[in-house]
mmCIF file of C-alpha atoms in Angstrom:
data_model
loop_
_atom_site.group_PDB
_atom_site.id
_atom_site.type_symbol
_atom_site.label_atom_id
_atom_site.label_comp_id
_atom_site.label_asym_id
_atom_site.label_seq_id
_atom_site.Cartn_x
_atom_site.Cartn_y
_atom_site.Cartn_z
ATOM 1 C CA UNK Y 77 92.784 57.505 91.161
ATOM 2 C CA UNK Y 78 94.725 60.220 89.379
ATOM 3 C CA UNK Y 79 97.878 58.496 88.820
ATOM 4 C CA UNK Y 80 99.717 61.656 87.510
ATOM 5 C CA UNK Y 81 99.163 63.574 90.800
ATOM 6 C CA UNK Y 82 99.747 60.179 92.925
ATOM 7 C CA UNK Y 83 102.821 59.859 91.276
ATOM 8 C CA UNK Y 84 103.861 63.565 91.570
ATOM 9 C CA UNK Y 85 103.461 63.242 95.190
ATOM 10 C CA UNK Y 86 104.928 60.095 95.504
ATOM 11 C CA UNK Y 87 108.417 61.361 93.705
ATOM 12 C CA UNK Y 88 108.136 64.714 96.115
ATOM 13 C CA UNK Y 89 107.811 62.630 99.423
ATOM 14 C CA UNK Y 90 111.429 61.996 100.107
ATOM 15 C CA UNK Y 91 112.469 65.676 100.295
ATOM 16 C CA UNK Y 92 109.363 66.981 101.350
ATOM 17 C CA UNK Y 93 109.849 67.809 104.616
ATOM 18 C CA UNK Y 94 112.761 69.141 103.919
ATOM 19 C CA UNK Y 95 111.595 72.341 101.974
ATOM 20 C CA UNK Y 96 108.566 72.366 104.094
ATOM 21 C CA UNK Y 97 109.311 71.773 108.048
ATOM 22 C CA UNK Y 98 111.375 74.499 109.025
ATOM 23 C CA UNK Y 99 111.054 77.770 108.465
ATOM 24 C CA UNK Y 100 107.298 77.307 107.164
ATOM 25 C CA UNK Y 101 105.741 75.283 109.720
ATOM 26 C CA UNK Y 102 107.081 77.721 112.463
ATOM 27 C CA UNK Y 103 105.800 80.143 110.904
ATOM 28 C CA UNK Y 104 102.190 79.386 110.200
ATOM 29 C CA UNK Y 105 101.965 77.037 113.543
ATOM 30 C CA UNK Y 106 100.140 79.275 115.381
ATOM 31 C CA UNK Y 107 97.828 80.144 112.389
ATOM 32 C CA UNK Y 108 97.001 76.441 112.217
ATOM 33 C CA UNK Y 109 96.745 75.408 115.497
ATOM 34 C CA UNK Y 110 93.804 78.314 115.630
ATOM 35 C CA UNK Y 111 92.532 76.932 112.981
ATOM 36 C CA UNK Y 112 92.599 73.406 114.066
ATOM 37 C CA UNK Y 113 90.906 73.884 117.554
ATOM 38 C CA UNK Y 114 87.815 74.267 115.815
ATOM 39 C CA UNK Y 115 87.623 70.646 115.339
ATOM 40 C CA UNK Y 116 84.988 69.157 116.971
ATOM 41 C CA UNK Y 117 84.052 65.564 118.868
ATOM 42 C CA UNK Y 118 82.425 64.590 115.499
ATOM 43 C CA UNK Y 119 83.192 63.239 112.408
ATOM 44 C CA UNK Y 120 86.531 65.094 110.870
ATOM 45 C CA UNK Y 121 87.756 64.472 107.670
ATOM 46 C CA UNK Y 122 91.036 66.026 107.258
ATOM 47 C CA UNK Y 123 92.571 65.821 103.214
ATOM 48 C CA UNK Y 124 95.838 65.832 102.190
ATOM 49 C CA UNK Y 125 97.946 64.660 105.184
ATOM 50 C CA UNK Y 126 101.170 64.881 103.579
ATOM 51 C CA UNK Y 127 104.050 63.800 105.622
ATOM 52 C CA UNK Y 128 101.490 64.610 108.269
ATOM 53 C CA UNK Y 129 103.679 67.823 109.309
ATOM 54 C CA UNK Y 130 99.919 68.897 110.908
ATOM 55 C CA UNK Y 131 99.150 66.331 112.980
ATOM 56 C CA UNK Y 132 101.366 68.154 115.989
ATOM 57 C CA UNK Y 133 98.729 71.454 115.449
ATOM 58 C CA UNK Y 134 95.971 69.081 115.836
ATOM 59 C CA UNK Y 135 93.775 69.156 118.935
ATOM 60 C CA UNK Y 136 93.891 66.135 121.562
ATOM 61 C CA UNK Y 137 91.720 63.197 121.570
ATOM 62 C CA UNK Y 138 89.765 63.856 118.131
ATOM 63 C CA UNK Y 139 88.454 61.526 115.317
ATOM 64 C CA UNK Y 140 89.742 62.432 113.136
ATOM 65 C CA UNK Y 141 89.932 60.369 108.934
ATOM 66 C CA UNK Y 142 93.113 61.854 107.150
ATOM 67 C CA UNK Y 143 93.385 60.966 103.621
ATOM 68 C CA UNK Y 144 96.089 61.665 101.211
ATOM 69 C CA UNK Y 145 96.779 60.516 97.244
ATOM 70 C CA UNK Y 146 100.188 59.566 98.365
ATOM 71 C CA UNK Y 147 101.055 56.347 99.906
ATOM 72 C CA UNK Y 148 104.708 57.370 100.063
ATOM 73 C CA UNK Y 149 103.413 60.472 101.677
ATOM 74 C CA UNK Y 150 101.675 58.708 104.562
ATOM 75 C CA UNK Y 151 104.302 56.502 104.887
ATOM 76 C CA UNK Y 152 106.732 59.070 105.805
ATOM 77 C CA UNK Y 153 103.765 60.318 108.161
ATOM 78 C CA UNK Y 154 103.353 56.842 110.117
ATOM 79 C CA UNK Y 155 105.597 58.277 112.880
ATOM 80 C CA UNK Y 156 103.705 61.212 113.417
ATOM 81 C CA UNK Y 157 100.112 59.662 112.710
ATOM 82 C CA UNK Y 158 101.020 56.964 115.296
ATOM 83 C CA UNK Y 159 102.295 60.099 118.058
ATOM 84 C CA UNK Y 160 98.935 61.529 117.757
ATOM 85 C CA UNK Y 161 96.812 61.339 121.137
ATOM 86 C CA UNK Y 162 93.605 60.436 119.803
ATOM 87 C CA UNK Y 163 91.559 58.174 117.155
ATOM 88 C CA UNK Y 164 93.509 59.306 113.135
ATOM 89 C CA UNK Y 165 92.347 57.152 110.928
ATOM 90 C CA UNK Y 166 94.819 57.201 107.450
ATOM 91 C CA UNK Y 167 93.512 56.439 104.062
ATOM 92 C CA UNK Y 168 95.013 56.567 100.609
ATOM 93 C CA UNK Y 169 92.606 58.402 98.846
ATOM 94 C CA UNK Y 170 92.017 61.362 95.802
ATOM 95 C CA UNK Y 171 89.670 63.417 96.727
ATOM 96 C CA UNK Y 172 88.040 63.345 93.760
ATOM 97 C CA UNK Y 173 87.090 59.836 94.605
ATOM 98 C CA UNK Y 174 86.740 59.278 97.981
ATOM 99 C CA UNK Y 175 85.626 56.000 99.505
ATOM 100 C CA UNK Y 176 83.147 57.118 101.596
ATOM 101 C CA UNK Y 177 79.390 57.878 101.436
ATOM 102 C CA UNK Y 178 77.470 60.632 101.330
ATOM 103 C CA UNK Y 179 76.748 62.820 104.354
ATOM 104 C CA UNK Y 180 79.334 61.392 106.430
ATOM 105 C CA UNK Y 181 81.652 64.071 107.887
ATOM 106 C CA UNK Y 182 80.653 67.044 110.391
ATOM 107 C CA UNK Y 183 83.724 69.128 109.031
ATOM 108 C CA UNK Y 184 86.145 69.143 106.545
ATOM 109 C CA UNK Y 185 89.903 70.891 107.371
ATOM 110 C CA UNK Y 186 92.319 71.688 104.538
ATOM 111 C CA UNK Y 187 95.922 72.430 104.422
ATOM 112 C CA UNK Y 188 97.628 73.791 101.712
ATOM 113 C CA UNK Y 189 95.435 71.691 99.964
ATOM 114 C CA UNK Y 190 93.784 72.946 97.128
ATOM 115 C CA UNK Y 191 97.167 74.693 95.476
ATOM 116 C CA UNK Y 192 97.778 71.125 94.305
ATOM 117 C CA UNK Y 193 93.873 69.533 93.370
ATOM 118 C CA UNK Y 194 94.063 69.227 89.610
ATOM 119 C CA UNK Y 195 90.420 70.114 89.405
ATOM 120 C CA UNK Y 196 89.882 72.364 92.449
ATOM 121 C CA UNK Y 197 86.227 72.951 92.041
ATOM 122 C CA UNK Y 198 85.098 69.688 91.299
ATOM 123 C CA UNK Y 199 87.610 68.568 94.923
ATOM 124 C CA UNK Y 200 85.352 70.725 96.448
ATOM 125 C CA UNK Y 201 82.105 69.166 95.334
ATOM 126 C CA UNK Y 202 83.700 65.730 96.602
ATOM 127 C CA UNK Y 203 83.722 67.556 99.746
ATOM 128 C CA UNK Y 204 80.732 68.935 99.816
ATOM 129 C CA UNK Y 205 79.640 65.305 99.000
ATOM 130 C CA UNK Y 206 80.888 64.031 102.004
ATOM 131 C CA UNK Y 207 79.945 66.249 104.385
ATOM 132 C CA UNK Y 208 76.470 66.401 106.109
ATOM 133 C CA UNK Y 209 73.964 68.903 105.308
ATOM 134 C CA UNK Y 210 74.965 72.445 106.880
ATOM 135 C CA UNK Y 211 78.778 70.812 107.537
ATOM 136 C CA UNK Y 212 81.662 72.756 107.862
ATOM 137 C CA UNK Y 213 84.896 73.666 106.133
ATOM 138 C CA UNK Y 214 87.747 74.884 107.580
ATOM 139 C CA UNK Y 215 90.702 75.588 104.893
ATOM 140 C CA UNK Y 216 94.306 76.962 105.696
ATOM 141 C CA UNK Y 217 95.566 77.629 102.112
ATOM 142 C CA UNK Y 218 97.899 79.538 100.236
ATOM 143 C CA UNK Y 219 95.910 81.732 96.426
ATOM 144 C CA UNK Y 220 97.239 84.091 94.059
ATOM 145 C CA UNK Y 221 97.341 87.809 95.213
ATOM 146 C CA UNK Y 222 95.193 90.313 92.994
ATOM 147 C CA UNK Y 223 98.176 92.928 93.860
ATOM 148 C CA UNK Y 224 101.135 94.184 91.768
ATOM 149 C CA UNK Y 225 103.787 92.544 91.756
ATOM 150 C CA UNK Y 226 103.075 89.607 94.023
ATOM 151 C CA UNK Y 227 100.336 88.665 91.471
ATOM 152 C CA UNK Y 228 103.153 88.336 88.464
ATOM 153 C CA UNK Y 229 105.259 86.757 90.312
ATOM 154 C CA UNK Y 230 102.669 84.118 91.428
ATOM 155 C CA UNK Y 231 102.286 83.664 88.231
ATOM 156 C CA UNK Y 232 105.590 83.338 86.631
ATOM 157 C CA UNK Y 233 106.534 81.389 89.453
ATOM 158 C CA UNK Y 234 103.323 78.820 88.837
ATOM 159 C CA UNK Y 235 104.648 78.011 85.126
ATOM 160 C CA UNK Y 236 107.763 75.821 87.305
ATOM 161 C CA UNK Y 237 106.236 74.971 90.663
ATOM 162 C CA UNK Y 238 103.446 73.430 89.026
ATOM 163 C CA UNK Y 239 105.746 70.766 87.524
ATOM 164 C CA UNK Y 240 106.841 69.033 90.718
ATOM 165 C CA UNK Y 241 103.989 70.560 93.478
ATOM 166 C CA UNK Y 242 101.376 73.087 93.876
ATOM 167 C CA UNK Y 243 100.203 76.036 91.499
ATOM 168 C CA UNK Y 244 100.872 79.860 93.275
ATOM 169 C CA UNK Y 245 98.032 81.588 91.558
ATOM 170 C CA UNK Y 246 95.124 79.612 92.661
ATOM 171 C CA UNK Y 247 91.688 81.151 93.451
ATOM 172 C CA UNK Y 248 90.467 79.364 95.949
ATOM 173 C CA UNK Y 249 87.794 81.844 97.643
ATOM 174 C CA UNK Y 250 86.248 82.210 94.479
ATOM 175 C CA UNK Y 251 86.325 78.344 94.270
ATOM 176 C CA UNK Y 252 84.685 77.544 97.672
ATOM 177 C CA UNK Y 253 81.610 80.016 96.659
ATOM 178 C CA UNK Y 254 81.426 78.012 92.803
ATOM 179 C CA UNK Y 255 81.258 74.713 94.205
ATOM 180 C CA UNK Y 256 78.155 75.775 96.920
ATOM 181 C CA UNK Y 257 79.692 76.894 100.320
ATOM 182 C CA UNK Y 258 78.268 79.829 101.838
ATOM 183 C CA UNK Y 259 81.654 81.711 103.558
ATOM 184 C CA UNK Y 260 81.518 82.451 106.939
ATOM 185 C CA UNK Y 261 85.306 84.149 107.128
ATOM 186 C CA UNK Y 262 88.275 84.779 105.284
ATOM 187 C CA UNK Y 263 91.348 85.682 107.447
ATOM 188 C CA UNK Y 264 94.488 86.898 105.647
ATOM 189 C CA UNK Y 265 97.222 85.568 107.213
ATOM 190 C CA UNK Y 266 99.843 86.687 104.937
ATOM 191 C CA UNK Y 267 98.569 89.482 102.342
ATOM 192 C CA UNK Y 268 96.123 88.657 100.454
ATOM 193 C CA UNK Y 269 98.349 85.052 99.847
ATOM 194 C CA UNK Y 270 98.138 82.688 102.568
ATOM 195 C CA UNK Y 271 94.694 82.752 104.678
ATOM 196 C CA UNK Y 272 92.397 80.678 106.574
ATOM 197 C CA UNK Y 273 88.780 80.131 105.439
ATOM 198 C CA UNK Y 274 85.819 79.542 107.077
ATOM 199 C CA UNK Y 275 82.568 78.089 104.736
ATOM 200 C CA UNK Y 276 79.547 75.639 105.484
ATOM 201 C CA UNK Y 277 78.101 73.534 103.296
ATOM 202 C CA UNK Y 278 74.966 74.749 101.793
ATOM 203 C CA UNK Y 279 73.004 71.364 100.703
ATOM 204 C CA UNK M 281 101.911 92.274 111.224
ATOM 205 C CA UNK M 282 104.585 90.489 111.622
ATOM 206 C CA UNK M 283 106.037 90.315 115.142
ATOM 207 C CA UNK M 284 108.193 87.629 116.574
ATOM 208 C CA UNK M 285 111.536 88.738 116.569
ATOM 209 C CA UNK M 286 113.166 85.433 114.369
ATOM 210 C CA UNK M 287 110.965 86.049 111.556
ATOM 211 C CA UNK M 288 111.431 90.010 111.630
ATOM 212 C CA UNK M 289 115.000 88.913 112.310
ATOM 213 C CA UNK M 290 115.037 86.743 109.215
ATOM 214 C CA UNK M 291 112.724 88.948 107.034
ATOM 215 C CA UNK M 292 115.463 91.533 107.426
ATOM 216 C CA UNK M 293 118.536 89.522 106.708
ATOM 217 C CA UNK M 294 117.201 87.852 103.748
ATOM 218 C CA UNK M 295 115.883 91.147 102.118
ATOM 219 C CA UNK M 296 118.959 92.774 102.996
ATOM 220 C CA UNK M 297 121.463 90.358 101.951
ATOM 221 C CA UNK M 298 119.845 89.949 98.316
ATOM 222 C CA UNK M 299 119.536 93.603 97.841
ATOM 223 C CA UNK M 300 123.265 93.713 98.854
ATOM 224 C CA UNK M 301 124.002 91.092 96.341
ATOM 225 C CA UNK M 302 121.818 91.889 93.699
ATOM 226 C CA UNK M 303 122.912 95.825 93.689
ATOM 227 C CA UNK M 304 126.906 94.587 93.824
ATOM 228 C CA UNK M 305 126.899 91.874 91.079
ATOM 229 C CA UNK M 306 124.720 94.769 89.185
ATOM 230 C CA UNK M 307 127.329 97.328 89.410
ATOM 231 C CA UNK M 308 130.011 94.831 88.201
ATOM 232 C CA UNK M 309 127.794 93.743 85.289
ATOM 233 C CA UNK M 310 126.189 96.825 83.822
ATOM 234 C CA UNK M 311 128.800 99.935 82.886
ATOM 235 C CA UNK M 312 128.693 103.212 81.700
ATOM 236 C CA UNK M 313 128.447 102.641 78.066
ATOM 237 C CA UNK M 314 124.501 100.369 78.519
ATOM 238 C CA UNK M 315 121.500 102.089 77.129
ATOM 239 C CA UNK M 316 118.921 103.043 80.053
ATOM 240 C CA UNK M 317 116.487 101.008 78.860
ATOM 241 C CA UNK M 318 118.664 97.808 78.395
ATOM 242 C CA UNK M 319 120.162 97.995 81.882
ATOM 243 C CA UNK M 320 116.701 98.704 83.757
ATOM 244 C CA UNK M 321 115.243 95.164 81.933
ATOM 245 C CA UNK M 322 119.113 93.445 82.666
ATOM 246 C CA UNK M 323 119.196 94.340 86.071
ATOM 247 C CA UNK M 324 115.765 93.394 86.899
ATOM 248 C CA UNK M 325 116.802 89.915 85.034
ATOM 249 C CA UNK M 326 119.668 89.484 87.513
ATOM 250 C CA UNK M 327 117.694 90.272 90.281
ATOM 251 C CA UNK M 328 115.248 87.931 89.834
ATOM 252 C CA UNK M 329 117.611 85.098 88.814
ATOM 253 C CA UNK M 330 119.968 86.188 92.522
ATOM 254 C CA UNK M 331 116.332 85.911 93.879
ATOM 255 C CA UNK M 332 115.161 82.909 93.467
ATOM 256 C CA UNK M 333 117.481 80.698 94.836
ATOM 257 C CA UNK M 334 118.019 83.331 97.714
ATOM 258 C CA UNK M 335 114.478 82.776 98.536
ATOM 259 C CA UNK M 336 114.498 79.260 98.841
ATOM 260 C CA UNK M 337 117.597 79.309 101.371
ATOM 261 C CA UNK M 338 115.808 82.055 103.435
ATOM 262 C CA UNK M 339 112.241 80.273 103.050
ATOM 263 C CA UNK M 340 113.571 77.354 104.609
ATOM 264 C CA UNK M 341 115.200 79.174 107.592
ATOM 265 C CA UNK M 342 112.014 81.916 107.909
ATOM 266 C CA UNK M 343 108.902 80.964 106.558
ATOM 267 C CA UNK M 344 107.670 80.535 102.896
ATOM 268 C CA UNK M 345 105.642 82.927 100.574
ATOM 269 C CA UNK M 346 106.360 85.312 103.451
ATOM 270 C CA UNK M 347 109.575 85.357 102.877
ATOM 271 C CA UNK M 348 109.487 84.470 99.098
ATOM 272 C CA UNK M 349 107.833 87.501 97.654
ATOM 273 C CA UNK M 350 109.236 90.106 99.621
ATOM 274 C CA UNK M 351 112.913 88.329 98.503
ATOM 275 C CA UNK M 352 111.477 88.365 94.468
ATOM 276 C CA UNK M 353 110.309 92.110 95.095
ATOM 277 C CA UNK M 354 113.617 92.767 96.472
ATOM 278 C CA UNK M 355 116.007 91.237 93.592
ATOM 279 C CA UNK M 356 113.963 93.005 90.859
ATOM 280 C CA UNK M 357 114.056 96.540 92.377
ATOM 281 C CA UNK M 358 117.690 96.840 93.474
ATOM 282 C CA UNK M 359 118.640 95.258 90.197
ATOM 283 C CA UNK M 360 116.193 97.579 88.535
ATOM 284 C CA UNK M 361 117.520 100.624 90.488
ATOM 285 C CA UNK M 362 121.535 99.742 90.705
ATOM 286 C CA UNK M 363 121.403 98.797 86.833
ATOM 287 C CA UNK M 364 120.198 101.467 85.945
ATOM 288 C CA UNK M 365 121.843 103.725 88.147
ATOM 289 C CA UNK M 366 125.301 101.733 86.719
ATOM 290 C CA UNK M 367 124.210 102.800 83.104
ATOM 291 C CA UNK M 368 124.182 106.556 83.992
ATOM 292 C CA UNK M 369 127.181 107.334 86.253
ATOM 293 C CA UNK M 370 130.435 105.740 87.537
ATOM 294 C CA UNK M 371 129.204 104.289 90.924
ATOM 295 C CA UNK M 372 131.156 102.702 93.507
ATOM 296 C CA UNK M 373 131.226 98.594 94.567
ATOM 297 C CA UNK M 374 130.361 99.673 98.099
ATOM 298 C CA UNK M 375 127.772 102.099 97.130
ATOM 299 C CA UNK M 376 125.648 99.431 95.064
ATOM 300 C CA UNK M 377 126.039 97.113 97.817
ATOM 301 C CA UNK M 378 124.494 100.115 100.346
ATOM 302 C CA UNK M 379 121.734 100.812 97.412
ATOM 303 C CA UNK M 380 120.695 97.426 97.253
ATOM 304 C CA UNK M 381 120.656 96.470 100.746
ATOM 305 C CA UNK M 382 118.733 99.531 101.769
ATOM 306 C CA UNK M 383 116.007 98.336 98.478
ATOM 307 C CA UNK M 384 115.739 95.386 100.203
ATOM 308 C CA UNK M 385 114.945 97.161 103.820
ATOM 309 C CA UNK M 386 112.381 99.191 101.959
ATOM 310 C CA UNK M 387 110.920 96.336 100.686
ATOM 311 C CA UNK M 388 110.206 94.532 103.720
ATOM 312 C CA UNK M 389 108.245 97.940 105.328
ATOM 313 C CA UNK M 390 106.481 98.056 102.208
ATOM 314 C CA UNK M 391 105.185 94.691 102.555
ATOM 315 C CA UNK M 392 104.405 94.876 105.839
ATOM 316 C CA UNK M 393 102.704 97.897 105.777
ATOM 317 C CA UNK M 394 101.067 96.411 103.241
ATOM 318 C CA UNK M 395 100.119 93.332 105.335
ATOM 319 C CA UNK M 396 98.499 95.751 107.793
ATOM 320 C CA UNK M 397 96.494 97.444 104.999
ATOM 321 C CA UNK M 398 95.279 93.903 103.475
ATOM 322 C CA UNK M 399 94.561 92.625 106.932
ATOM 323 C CA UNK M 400 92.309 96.115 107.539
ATOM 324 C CA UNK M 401 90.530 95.625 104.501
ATOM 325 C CA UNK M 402 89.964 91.949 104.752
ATOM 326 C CA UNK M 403 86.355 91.765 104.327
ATOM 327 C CA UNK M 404 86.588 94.023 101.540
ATOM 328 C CA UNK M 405 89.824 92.201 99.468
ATOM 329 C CA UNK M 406 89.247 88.859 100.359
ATOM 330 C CA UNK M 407 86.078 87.641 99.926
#
């Protein structure tokens, strides 16, 4: 496990839902919860739980495997986990190492994710691992912009937020295609800043 | 586009207030005597400074990079403009509080027409 990033997380967790529940969750709830009633009866794998701020977008009665690097993190999110109205299963986990075989998951869902991955392409390779052949992966995430000015600021604002959380400027559509998903949609949200993703797995 | 009325609400408070802010602590700052050049670069440094912290109290009433880049755009032009505006004639408190306010308005149409634009061109921008 990446003990720099666990431990990143794990000093973040008690003020995390404080700079993240209000004004952001209301606004990309409805964004989400689109996004989340694509997952199926099958096997979901769902990485990065957080403080499990998610779980209330989630769709009823899945089975859903949540992982996060943070145990402080998904101890904060016990309350919600326990709320939800179907089978969440919560792991500790880095998703560059997962502990599970090969081929195991029907679809993969993101949040705001892969702005904090150390190695974002080889995060999606563990993915792609994972998932069975022709799988799915469903990403709600936050990139850089490739527009002046938001694409300075991104940047200038990446050289601090990187230090306690997630990096502004990532490119994470770019990253999808380099580590073998085909895309099936992009939908900007926000700009060209915060957007949903749709890819499948092309092993 | 943007449409619920709390985060158009909040999209136009927050823009407005730092533009406000930005243009009146600009005024006060930068005088008659700066070089163009010197003010232009100062007041975009103040505005960006006012910014930041102005959008993390509005991002965590009104939404996040939503809020935070219009807020950024916002505090760099009315500092930009009311700096140096300040450097080239005698202008009034009240007036650099009206300049900056109404940068930050513009700003916020800007990015939303913007938004639309993006959103249009999705297939095209985004992939």
């Amino acid at each position: 496990m990446d003990d720099i990033t666990r431990k990143k997380w794990d000093r973040a967790a008690p003020t995390f839902d404080i700079w993240s529940s209000s004004g952001q969750e209301k606004r990309w709830e409805p964004f989400k919860r689109t996004l989340f009633s694509n997952m199926s009866n099958q096997k979901v794998l769902f990485v990065a739980l957080g403080t499990g701020l998610d779980v209330a977008c989630f769709p009823e009665g899945r089975s859903i495997t949540a992982i996060d690097i943070s145990q402080k993190m998904l101890d904060r999110a016990k309350v919600r986990t326990d709320a939800y109205t179907g089978d969440l299963r919560v792991i500790q986990a880095d998703v560059h190492d997962m502990p599970f075989d090969e081929s195991q998951f029907d679809q993969v869902f993101t949040s705001c994710t892969f702005c904090s991955v150390p190695d974002p392409v080889g995060g999606l390779l563990a993915l792609r691992r994972v998932l069975k052949p022709k799988g799915e992966l469903f990403m709600f995430e936050h990139t850089g912009s490739r527009f002046f000015p938001f694409k300075l600021m991104m940047d200038l604002m990446t050289v601090v937020s990187r230090r306690f959380g997630p990096e502004m400027n990532r490119q994470t559509v770019d990253n999808v295609v380099k580590a073998g998903y085909r895309l099936k949609k992009v939908t900007p949200v926000y700009l060209d800043v915060v957007k949903t993703i749709h890819a499948v797995s092309t092993k | 586009m943007e449409t619920r009325p709390y985060f158009v609400f909040g999209d136009l408070i927050g823009n407005l207030t730092t533009g406000a802010f930005v243009g009146g602590l600009c005024t006060a700052v930068i005088t008659l005597n700066w070089e163009v050049s010197i003010a232009m670069v100062a007041g975009m440094a103040i505005g960006m400074a006012v910014s930041l912290p102005a959008g993390v109290l509005f991002g965590s009433l009104f939404g996040a990079l939503e809020v935070f880049l219009p807020v950024m755009t916002t505090g760099m032009v009315a500092g930009m403009v009311v700096g140096m505006r300040s450097s080239m004639v005698v202008i009034a408190f009240v007036d650099a509080v009206w300049v900056g306010g109404a940068c930050g308005v513009g700003i916020v149409i800007v990015t939303y027409l913007a938004n639309v634009w993006i959103q249009r061109g999705a297939q095209r921008w985004t992939t």
